[in-house]
Structures are given as C-alpha cells and as structure tokens.
Coordinates of C-alpha atoms in Angstrom, one line a residue:
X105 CA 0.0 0.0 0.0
X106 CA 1.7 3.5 -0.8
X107 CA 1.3 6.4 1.6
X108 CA -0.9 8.6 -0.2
X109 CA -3.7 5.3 0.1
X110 CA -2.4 4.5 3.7
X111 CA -3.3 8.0 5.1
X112 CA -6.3 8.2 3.1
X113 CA -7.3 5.3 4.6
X114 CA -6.7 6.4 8.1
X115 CA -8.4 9.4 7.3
X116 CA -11.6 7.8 6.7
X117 CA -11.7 6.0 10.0
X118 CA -11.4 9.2 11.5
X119 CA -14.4 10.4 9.3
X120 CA -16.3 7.0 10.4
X121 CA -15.7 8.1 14.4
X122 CA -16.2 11.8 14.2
X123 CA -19.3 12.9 16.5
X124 CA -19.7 15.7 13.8
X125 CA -20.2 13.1 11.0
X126 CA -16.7 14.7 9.2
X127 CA -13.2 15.4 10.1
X128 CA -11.8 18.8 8.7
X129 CA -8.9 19.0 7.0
X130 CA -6.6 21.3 8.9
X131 CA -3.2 22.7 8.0
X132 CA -1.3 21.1 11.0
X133 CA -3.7 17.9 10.2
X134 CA -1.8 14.5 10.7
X135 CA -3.7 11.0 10.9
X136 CA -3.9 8.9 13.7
X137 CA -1.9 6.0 14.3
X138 CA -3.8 2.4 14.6
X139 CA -5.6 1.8 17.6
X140 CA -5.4 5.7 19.0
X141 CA -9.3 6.6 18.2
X142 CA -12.3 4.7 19.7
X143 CA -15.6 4.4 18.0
X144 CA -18.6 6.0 19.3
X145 CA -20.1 2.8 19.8
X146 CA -18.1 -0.3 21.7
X147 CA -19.5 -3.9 21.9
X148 CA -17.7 -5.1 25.3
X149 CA -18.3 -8.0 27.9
X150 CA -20.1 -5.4 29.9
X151 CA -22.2 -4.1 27.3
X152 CA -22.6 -1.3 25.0
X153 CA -20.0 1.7 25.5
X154 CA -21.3 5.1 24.1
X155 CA -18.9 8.0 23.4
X156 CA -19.3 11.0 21.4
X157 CA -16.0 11.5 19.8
X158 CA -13.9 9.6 22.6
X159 CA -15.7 11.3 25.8
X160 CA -18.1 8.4 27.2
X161 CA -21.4 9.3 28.2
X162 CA -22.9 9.5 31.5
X163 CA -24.6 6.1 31.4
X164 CA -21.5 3.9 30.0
X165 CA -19.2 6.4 33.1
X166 CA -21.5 4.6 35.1
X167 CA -20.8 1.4 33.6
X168 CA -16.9 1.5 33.5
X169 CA -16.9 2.9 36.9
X170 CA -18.2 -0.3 38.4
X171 CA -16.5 -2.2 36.3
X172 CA -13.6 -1.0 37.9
X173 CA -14.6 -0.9 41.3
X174 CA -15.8 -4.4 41.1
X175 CA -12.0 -5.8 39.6
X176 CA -9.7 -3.8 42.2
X177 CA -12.5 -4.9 44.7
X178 CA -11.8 -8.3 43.8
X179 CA -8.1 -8.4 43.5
X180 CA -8.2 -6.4 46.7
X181 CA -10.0 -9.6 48.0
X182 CA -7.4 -11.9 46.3
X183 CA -4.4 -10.1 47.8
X184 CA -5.7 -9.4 51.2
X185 CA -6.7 -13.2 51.7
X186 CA -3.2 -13.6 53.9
X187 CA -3.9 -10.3 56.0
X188 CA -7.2 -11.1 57.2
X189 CA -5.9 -14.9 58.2
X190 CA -3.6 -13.6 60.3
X191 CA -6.7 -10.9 61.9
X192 CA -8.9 -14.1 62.2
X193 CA -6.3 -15.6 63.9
X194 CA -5.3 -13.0 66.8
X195 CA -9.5 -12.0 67.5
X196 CA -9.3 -16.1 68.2
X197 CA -6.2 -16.1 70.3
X198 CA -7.6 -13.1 72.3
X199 CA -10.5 -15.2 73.3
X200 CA -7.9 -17.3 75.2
X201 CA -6.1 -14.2 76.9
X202 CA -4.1 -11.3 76.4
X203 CA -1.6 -11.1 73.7
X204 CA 2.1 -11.4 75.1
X205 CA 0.8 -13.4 77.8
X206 CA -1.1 -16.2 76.3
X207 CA 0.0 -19.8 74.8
X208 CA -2.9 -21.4 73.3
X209 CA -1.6 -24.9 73.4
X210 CA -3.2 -27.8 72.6
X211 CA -1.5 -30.8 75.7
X212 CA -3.8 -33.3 73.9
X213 CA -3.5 -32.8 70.3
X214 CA -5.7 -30.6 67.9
X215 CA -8.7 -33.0 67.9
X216 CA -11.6 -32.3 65.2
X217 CA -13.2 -30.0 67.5
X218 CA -10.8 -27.5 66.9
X219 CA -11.5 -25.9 63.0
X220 CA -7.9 -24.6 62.4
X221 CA -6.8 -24.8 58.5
X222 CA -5.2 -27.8 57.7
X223 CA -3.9 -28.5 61.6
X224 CA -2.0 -31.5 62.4
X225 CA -2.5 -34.0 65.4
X226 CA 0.5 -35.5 65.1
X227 CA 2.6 -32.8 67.8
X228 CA 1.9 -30.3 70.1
X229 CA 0.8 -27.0 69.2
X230 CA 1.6 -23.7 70.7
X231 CA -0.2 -20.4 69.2
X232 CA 0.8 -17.0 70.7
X233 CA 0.2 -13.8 69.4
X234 CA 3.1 -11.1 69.7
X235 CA 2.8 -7.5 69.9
X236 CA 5.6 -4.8 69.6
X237 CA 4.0 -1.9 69.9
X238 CA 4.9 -1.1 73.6
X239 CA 8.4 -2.3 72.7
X240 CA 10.7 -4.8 72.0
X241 CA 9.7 -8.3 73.4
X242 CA 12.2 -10.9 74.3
X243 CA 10.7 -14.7 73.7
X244 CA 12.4 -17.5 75.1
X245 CA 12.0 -20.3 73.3
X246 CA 12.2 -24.2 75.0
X247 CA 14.5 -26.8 73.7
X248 CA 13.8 -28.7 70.9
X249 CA 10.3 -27.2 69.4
X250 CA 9.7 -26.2 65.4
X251 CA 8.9 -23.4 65.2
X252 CA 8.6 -19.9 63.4
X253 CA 7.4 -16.1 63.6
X254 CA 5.4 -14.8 60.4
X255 CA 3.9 -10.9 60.3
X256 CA 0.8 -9.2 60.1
X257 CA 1.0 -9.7 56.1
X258 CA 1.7 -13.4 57.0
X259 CA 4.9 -13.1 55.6
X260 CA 7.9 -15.2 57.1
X261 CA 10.2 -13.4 59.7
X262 CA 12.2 -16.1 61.2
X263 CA 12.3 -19.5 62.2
X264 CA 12.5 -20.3 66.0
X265 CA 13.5 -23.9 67.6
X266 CA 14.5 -27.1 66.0
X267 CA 15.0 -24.8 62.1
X268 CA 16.2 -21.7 63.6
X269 CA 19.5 -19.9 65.0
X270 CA 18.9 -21.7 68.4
X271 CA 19.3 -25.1 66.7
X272 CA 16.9 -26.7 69.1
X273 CA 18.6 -26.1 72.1
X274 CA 16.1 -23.1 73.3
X275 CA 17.4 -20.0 73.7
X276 CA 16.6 -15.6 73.8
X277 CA 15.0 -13.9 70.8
X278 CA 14.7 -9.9 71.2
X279 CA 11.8 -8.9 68.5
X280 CA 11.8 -5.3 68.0
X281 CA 9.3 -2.9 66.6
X282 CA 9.2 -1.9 62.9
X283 CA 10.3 1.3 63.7
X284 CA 12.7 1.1 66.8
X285 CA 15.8 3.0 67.0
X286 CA 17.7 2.6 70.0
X287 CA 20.4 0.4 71.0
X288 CA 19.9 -3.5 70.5
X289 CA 21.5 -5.4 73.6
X290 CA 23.7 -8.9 72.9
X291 CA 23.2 -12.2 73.7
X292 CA 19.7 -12.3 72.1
X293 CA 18.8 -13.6 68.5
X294 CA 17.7 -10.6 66.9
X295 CA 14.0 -10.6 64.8
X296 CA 12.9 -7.7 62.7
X297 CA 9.6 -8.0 61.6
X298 CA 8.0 -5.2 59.5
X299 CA 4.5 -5.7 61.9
X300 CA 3.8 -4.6 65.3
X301 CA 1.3 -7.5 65.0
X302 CA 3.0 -11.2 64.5
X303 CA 2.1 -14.7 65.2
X304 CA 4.5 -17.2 66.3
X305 CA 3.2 -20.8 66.5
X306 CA 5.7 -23.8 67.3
X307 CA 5.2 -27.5 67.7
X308 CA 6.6 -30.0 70.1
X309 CA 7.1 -33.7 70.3
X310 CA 5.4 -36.6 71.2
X311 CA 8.1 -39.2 73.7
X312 CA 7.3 -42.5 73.5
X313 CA 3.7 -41.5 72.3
X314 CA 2.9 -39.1 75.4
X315 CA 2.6 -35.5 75.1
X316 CA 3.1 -35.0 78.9
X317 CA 7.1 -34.3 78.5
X318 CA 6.6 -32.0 75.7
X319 CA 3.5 -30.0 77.6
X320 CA 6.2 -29.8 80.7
X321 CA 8.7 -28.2 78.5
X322 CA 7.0 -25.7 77.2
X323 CA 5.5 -24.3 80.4
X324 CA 9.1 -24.5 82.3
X325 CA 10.5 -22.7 79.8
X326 CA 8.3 -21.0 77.4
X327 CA 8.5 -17.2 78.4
X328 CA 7.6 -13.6 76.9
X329 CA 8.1 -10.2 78.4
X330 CA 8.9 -6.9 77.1
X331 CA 12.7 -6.1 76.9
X332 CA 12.2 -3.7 80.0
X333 CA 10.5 -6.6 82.0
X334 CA 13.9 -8.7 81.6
X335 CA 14.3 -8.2 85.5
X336 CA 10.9 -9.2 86.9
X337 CA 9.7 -10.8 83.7
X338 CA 5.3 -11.6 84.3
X339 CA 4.2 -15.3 84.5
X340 CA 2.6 -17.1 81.1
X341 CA -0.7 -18.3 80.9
X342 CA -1.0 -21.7 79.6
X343 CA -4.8 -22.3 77.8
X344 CA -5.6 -26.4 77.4
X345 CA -7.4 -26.4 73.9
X346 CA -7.2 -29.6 73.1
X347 CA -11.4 -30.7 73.3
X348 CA -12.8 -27.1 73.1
X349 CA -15.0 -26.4 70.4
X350 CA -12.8 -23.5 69.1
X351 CA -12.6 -21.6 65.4
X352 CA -9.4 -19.8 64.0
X353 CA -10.6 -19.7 60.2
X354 CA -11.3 -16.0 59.6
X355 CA -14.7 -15.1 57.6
X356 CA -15.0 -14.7 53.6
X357 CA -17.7 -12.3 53.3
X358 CA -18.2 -9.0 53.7
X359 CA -17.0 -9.0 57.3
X360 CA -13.8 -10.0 55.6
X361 CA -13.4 -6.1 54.8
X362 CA -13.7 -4.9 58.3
X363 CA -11.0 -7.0 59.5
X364 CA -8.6 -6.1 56.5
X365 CA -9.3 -2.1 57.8
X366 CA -8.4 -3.3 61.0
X367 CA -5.2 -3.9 60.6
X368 CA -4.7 -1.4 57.7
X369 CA -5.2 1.0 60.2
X370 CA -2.9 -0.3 62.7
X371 CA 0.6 -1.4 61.1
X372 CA 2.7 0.8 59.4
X373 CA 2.5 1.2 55.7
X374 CA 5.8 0.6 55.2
X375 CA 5.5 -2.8 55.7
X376 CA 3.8 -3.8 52.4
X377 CA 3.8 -2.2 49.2
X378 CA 2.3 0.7 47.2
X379 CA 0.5 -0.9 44.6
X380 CA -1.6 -3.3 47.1
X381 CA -2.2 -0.6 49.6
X382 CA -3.2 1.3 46.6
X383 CA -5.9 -1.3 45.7
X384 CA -7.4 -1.0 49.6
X385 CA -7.2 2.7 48.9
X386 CA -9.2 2.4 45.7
X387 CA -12.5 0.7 47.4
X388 CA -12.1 3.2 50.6
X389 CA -9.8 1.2 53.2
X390 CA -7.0 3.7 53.5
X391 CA -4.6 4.5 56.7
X392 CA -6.0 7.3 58.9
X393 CA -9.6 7.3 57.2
X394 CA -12.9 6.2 58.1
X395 CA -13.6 2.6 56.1
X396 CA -17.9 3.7 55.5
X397 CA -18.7 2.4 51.6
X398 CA -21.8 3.6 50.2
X399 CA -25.0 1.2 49.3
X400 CA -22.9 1.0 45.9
X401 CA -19.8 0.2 47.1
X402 CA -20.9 -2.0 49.8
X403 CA -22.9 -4.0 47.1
X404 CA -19.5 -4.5 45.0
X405 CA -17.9 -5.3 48.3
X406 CA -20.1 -7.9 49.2
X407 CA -20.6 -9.6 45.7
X408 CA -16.5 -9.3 45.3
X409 CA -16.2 -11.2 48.2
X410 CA -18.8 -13.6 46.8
X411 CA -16.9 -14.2 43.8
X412 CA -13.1 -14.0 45.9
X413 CA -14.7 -16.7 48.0
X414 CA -15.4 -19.0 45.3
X415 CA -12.1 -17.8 43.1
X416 CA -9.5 -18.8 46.0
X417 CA -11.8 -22.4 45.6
X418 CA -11.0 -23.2 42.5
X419 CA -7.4 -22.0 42.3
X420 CA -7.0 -24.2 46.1
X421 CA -8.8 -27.2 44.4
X422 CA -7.9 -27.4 40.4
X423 CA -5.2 -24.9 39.8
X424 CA -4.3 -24.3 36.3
X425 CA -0.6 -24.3 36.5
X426 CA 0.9 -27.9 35.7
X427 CA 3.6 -27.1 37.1
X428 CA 1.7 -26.8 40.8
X429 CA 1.6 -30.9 40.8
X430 CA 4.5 -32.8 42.3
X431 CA 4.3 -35.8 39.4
X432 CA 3.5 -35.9 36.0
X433 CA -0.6 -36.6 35.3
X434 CA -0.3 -37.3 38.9
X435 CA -3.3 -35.0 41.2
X436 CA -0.3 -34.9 43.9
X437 CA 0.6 -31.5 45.0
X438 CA 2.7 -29.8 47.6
X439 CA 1.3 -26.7 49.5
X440 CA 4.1 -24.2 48.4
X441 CA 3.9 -23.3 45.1
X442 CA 6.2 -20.7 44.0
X443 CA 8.5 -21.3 47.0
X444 CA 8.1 -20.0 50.8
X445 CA 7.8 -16.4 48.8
X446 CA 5.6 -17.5 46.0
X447 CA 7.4 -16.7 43.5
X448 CA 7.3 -17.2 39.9
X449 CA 11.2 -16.0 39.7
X450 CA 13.0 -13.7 42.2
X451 CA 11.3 -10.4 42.9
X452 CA 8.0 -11.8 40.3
X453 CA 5.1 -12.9 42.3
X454 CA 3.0 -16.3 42.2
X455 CA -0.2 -14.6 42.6
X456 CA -1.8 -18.3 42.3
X457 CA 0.6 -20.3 44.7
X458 CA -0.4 -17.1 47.5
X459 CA -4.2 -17.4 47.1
X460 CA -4.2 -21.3 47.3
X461 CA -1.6 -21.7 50.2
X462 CA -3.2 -18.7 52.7
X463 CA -7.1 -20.3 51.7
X464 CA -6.2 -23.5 52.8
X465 CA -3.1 -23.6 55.6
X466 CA -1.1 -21.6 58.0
X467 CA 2.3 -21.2 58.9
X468 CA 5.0 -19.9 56.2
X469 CA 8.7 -21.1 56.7
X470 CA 10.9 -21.9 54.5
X471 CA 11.3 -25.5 56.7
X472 CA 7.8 -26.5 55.2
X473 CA 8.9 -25.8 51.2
X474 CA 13.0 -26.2 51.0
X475 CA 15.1 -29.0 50.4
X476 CA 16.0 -29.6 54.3
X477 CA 17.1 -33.7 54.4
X478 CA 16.1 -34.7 57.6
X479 CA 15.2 -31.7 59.2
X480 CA 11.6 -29.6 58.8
X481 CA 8.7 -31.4 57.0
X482 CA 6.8 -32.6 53.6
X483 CA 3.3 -31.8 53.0
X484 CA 2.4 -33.5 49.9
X485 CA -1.8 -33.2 49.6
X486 CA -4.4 -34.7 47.1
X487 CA -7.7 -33.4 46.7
X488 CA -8.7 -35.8 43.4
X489 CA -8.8 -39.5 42.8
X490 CA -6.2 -41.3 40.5
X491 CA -9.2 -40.7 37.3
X492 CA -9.2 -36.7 38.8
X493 CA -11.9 -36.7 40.3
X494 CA -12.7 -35.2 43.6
X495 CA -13.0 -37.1 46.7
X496 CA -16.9 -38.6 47.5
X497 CA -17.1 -39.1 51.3
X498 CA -20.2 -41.3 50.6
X499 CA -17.6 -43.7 48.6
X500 CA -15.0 -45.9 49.5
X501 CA -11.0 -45.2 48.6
X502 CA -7.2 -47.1 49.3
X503 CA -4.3 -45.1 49.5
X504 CA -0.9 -47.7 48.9
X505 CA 2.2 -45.8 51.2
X506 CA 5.3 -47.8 49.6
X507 CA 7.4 -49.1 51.8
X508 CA 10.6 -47.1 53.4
X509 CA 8.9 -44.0 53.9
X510 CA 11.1 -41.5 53.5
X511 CA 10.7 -39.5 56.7
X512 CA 13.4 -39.6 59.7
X513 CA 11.1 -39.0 62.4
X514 CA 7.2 -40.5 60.9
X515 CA 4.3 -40.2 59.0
X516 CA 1.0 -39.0 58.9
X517 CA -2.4 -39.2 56.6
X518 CA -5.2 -37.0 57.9
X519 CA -8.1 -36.0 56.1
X520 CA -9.7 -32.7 55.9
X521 CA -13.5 -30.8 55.0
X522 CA -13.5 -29.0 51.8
X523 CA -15.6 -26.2 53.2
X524 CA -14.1 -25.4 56.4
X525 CA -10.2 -27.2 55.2
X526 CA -10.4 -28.3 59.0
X527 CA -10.2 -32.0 60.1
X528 CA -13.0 -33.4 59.4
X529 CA -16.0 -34.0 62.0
X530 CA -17.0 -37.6 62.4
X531 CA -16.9 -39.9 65.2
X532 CA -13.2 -40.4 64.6
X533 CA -11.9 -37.8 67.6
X534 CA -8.3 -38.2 65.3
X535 CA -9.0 -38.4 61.4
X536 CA -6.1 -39.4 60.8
X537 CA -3.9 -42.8 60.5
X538 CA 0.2 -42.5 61.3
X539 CA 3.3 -44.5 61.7
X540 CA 3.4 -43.2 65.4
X541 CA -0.5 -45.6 66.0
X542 CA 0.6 -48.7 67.6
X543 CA -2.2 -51.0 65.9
X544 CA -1.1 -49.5 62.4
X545 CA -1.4 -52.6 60.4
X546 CA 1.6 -52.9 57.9
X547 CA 1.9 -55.0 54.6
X548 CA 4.4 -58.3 54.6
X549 CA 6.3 -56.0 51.7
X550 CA 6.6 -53.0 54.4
X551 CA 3.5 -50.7 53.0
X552 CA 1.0 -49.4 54.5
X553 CA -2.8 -48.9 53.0
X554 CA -5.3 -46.9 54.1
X555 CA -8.5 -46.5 54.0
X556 CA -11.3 -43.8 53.3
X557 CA -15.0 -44.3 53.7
X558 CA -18.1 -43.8 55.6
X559 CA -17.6 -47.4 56.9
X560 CA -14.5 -49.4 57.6
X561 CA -13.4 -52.6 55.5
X562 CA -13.9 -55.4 57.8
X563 CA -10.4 -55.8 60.0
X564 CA -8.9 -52.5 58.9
X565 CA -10.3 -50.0 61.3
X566 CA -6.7 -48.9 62.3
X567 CA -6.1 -48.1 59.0
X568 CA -9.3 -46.3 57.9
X569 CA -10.4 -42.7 58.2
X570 CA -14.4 -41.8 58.3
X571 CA -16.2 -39.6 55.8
X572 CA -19.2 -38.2 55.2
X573 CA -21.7 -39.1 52.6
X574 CA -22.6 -35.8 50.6
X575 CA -19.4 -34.2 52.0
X576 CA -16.2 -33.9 49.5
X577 CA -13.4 -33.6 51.4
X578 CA -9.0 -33.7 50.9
X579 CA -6.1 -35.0 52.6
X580 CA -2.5 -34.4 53.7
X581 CA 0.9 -36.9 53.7
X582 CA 3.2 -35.2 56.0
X583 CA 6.4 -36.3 56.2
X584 CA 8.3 -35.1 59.2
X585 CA 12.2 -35.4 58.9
X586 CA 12.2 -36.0 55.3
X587 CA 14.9 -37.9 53.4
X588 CA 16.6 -37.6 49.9
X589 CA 14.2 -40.6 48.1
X590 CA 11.4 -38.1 49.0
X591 CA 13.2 -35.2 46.9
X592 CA 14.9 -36.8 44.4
X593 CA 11.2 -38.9 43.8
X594 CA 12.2 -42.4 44.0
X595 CA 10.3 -42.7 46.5
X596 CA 6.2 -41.6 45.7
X597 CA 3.0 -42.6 47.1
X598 CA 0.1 -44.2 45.4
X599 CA -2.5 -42.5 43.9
X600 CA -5.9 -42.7 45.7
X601 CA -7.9 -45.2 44.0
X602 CA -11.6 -45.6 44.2
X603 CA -12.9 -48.7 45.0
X604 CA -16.7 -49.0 44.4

C-alpha cells in the first residue's frame, strides 16, 4: 500500500468516528496511528460503550466505573486473603487471653473440635500472638520445638527452635518494633519484623507416644516479656485447647473487609507495598480514614467477596498451572507453590501459589517448602482421585504408602473438610492414620494402605479414616524429617484409587 492510500485510509476512519459526522482538514492535520481513536459505539463484555467522539457518556461512566470498582475490589480480595488470616487468627487467640501473655496450646493434640486450616495432630501446638508496639519483646523459646514467627501480612520473619539460630537447644529472641531505633542489647537472636502485630506458633514432640514431656517443656520454659521486663519478667498463661470447640478460620464475606481495615489502620505502611495498599485505597480502606462504603460500594464489596470466595476455591482445588503438581498426570501436590515467597522467579510474584496456600493452611517457613534432608517437613496433599476426580465421602478409597517411607522422624495421613479445610468432623476424635499408631497394620512387603469411607473394610479400622456421605473432602501426607528418596522422587506414594 503507498502512503498517499495509507493516510487516506486512516483518514476515513477518522471520518467514520467523528461525532460531527466529518473530520476537517486542517493545515497542521496529521492522521492517527492504529488503535489511537475509539468508535462512538463499543460492543464489550459489559455491554454497550457510548462516546461522542472519545468522551463516554454518563450512562457507560457509570458502567466502567463499576467495572472497575468491582476488579480492584476483587483483586483487593485476592491479595488481602493472607492479611485477614492472620486478623482471624489474633481476634481467636484473644479469646484465650491477652496477647504477650497467652500460649494457646493444645497438651492433647488438635482433635476435630478445633477448626484450624489444615492442623496437624500428630505434635503439640503452641499459638501466641506477639505484639511490639509497647516495645521490643524478648521470647524465650524451650528446647527442641519447630517453630517460626510470620507478620501481620503473613509473611515469614524467622524461624525459631529445632529450624532456627537456636538449633533446638532453646534460647533468647529480642523482637523489636518496625520502627525502633535505640540500642539492640547482645546475647539475644535478633527478629525484625515489618509488623507490630506477629504470630508465632511452634510444635513439640510426642516421647514415647505421650505429650506429657513436651506439655512440661514448654510451660518450664516458654516465656515472653517486654525487653524492660527482663528483671521481673510476668508469669505465662498456659490455655488447654485440646477438646474445646474453638474456630481460627477468619470469615470470607463482607465482614472479611472490616477485618482487613483493621489492621490497615494499625501497622505501618511501610511494611507492604504501594500498589496493594493502593488497591485497599481504591475501594475506601486507607490508613488514617474512616472505612464507610456507600449502598454501591458495599454491594460491589459484598458480591466481590462472593466471587473472591469461590475464586480462591478453584485455584485451592484445580489450579491451572501444571507445574503446581509434584508428578507428572499425577493430582499430587505440595502446598508451596512458588517457593516460601511464591514466586514465579526472584522479585516476580506467584499470585496463584499465594491465594491457594493462605485459603487452605497456615504457617509460612521456609522449613515446610526447601530442600531440608532430615530436618523440617513434607506436605504432599491430594484433593482428586487417580481418574481426577474429587473425593466422594459417601464412597470408598485405598491409599498404597510404599514401603521405606522417606521421613526420619514418621508419618502422617489426615483427612480434611473442603468447606471449612479443618479435620474433618465424624466420630473419629483423630481423622487421621500414622506411623506413630501402635495398631497400624503394615503390609508383609513393608507398606501401609489406608483406607477412606463412611464405613470401615472389615479388619482394617486402624487403618481407615471416616467420611461423610454428601461431603467432599482432601487430605495431607506429612512427612516429618524427610529424606533424599522423597526429593529426588524415587520414592512416591500411590495414587488414591476408588474402590466401588
């Protein structure tokens, strides 16, 4: 095409979009490039745009503005999934006590009763909620726990016990405020979260089956008191959970806002990021300002979180990404995708491996997603059958566990509710079989099966796990101390095969 056709050309689309039905020909006239102009008339997903010569009309203003509102509203939801965990979390913990003075800790095991995301009750837990903004807070840590301290944004700060700088052996931490300046005494391992707000859960051991010497442990030596309480330091309160009907899953719907304010207008901005804070801002959660939507916005909100909800569902359940799943056309996953960080590459976010990670489980560390042989823990998880389908808890299933299990320490299966990804509720108090049961019932070639169903196979009740007709549900491998046939994957579990 010469020139002289090519600008005629572009010269009649600007005749076509013109409001006043013709362009003029000017002496400074030159024609638009492709793609510069926009017809008066736009056929999108959210209907018909109007403009008169490139200035939209009051209607399709309208239209675009909720458009808007409604996608930063639900990325807003997307991204803030992690922040409002961690406020779900400390409104629960405070129900137990004061922050700073209070170990949650569970001297039986996390039973069923407790709805915690994806919980174990295989050790010991110990939640406590830390707070700087008095000051700096020392934390002494017992011997031989696992441990580790994320922030407000439920990012990871540092690792206490068995996979941090004490080494198991217990020891001083000193965590000091975001934004404190003076001098930082010796002899303490030194935490700098960006949060006033953090959450610092740890596990202990099981001895010879009995949590008694773990429990003891703890409460000898377990203490936490403000750097200018070193001399007369206040006593810990130690809070049995183990058997209380207790919740620690925050909400998805619109409350979920209120709580994401809530800390917006506590911690310092600083500690995240301009372009996510920017997002609260742009649906009316900003630092120093009233959070009170209009009817409008509060619709969006509540219909974003709707749709967030379900969104964080289907990325937890059948993510996209092949590259989430451990094997080849295998439904095997592990719960860090994208690294401790989740990250596509260094400094590039995994927006994905976030959502599904914070919907389902707590605890960030990089003990739970490196290559640590022998040390930390595995979490391999399946929430389909071997055809890909998702679990029935009105039909029967046999998981194969190869022999030589590749974990130092043991095993675990325990099976979880799809709606509240909490143990499950049956009669099982535990719904869960492990290499620590005594009346595990092992295979003459070393493996183990087990068993999923409403009803046990005759003779296997040691190895089975109750379900729930009507009720899908997903489980969890863990694999505590785990060895090099685990990483390099010559060692791999059976896929979960359906049996009527």
């Amino acid at each position: 095409m010469t020139a002289p056709l090519f600008h005629a050309l572009l010269l009649g689309i600007i005749v076509g979009i013109a409001s006043c039905g013709h362009a003029e020909d000017y002496k400074m006239t030159t024609p638009f490039a492709p793609g510069v102009a926009v017809p008066n008339e736009v056929e999108t997903s959210i209907g018909t745009l109007n403009l008169q010569y490139g200035y939209p009309d009051d209607a399709t203003t309208q239209k675009v503005y909720d458009n808007l509102d409604a996608s930063r509203a639900l990325q807003a939801y997307l991204l803030a999934i992690p922040i409002v965990n961690q406020a779900g979390m400390r409104a629960s913990l405070k129900e137990f006590g004061p922050v700073n003075q209070t170990d949650v800790i569970w001297e039986a095991l996390v039973d069923s009763k407790t709805v915690e995301l994806t919980a174990n009750d295989n050790t010991i837990y110990s939640f406590i909620w830390l707070d700087t903004k008095k000051g700096p807070l020392v934390v002494e840590i017992p011997p031989m726990v696992l441990g580790l301290i994320d922030d407000f944004w439920y990012r990871w700060v540092a690792d206490v016990g068995i996979t941090g700088p004490d080494q198991g052996k217990g020891g001083k931490y000193l965590i000091l405020p975001p934004d404190y300046k003076g001098k930082v005494p010796e002899g303490y391992y030194v935490v700098r979260p960006s949060t006033y707000g953090n959450w610092m859960p740890f596990r202990s051991f099981l001895v010879d089956g009995s949590t008694t010497p773990g429990v003891e442990a703890v409460k000898k030596h377990l203490k936490i008191y403000y750097l200018s309480e070193k001399d007369n330091p206040p006593a810990m309160r130690f809070v049995n959970a183990s058997g209380i009907p207790s919740n620690f899953v925050a909400p998805a719907d619109y409350s979920f806002w209120s709580l994401l304010n809530e800390v917006i207008q506590e911690e310092p901005s600083e500690g995240s990021n301009p372009t996510t804070l920017g997002l609260f801002a742009s649906i009316g959660i900003k630092k120093g300002k009233p959070f009170t939507p209009d009817e409008r916005m509060k619709r969006i909100l509540t219909d974003a979180a709707k749709i967030g909800a379900v969104t964080a569902r289907a990325i937890a359940f059948k993510i996209r990404d092949k590259d989430a799943y451990f094997y080849p056309n295998s439904p095997w996953r592990l719960p860090f995708f994208g690294g401790y960080k989740f990250e596509d590459s260094p400094g590039v976010a995994n927006l994905d491996g976030a959502i599904f990670f914070y919907y389902i489980a707590t605890g960030v560390t990089p003990a739970m997603a490196e290559k640590m042989v022998g040390k930390g823990s595995q979490y391999p998880w399946c929430c389909q059958d071997a055809d890909g389908n998702p679990f029935d808890g009105g039909k029967n299933y046999k998981l194969r566990i190869p022999p030589d299990v590749p974990a130092k320490d043991f095993w675990s299966v325990i099976v979880y509710d799809n709606q509240t990804r909490s143990m499950i509720q049956t009669d099982q108090q535990f719904p869960s079989v492990s290499s620590q049961n005594k009346d595990l019932q092992v295979n003459s070639d070393g493996s183990v099966d087990v068993y999923f169903g409403p009803t046990s196979p005759v003779g296997k009740e040691a190895n089975w796990i109750q379900t729930i007709p009507g009720k899908g549900w997903f489980m969890i491998l863990r694999l505590y101390g785990p060895l090099e046939p685990w990483f390099d994957k010559t060692w791999r579990p059976g896929e979960i095969e359906l049996l009527d």
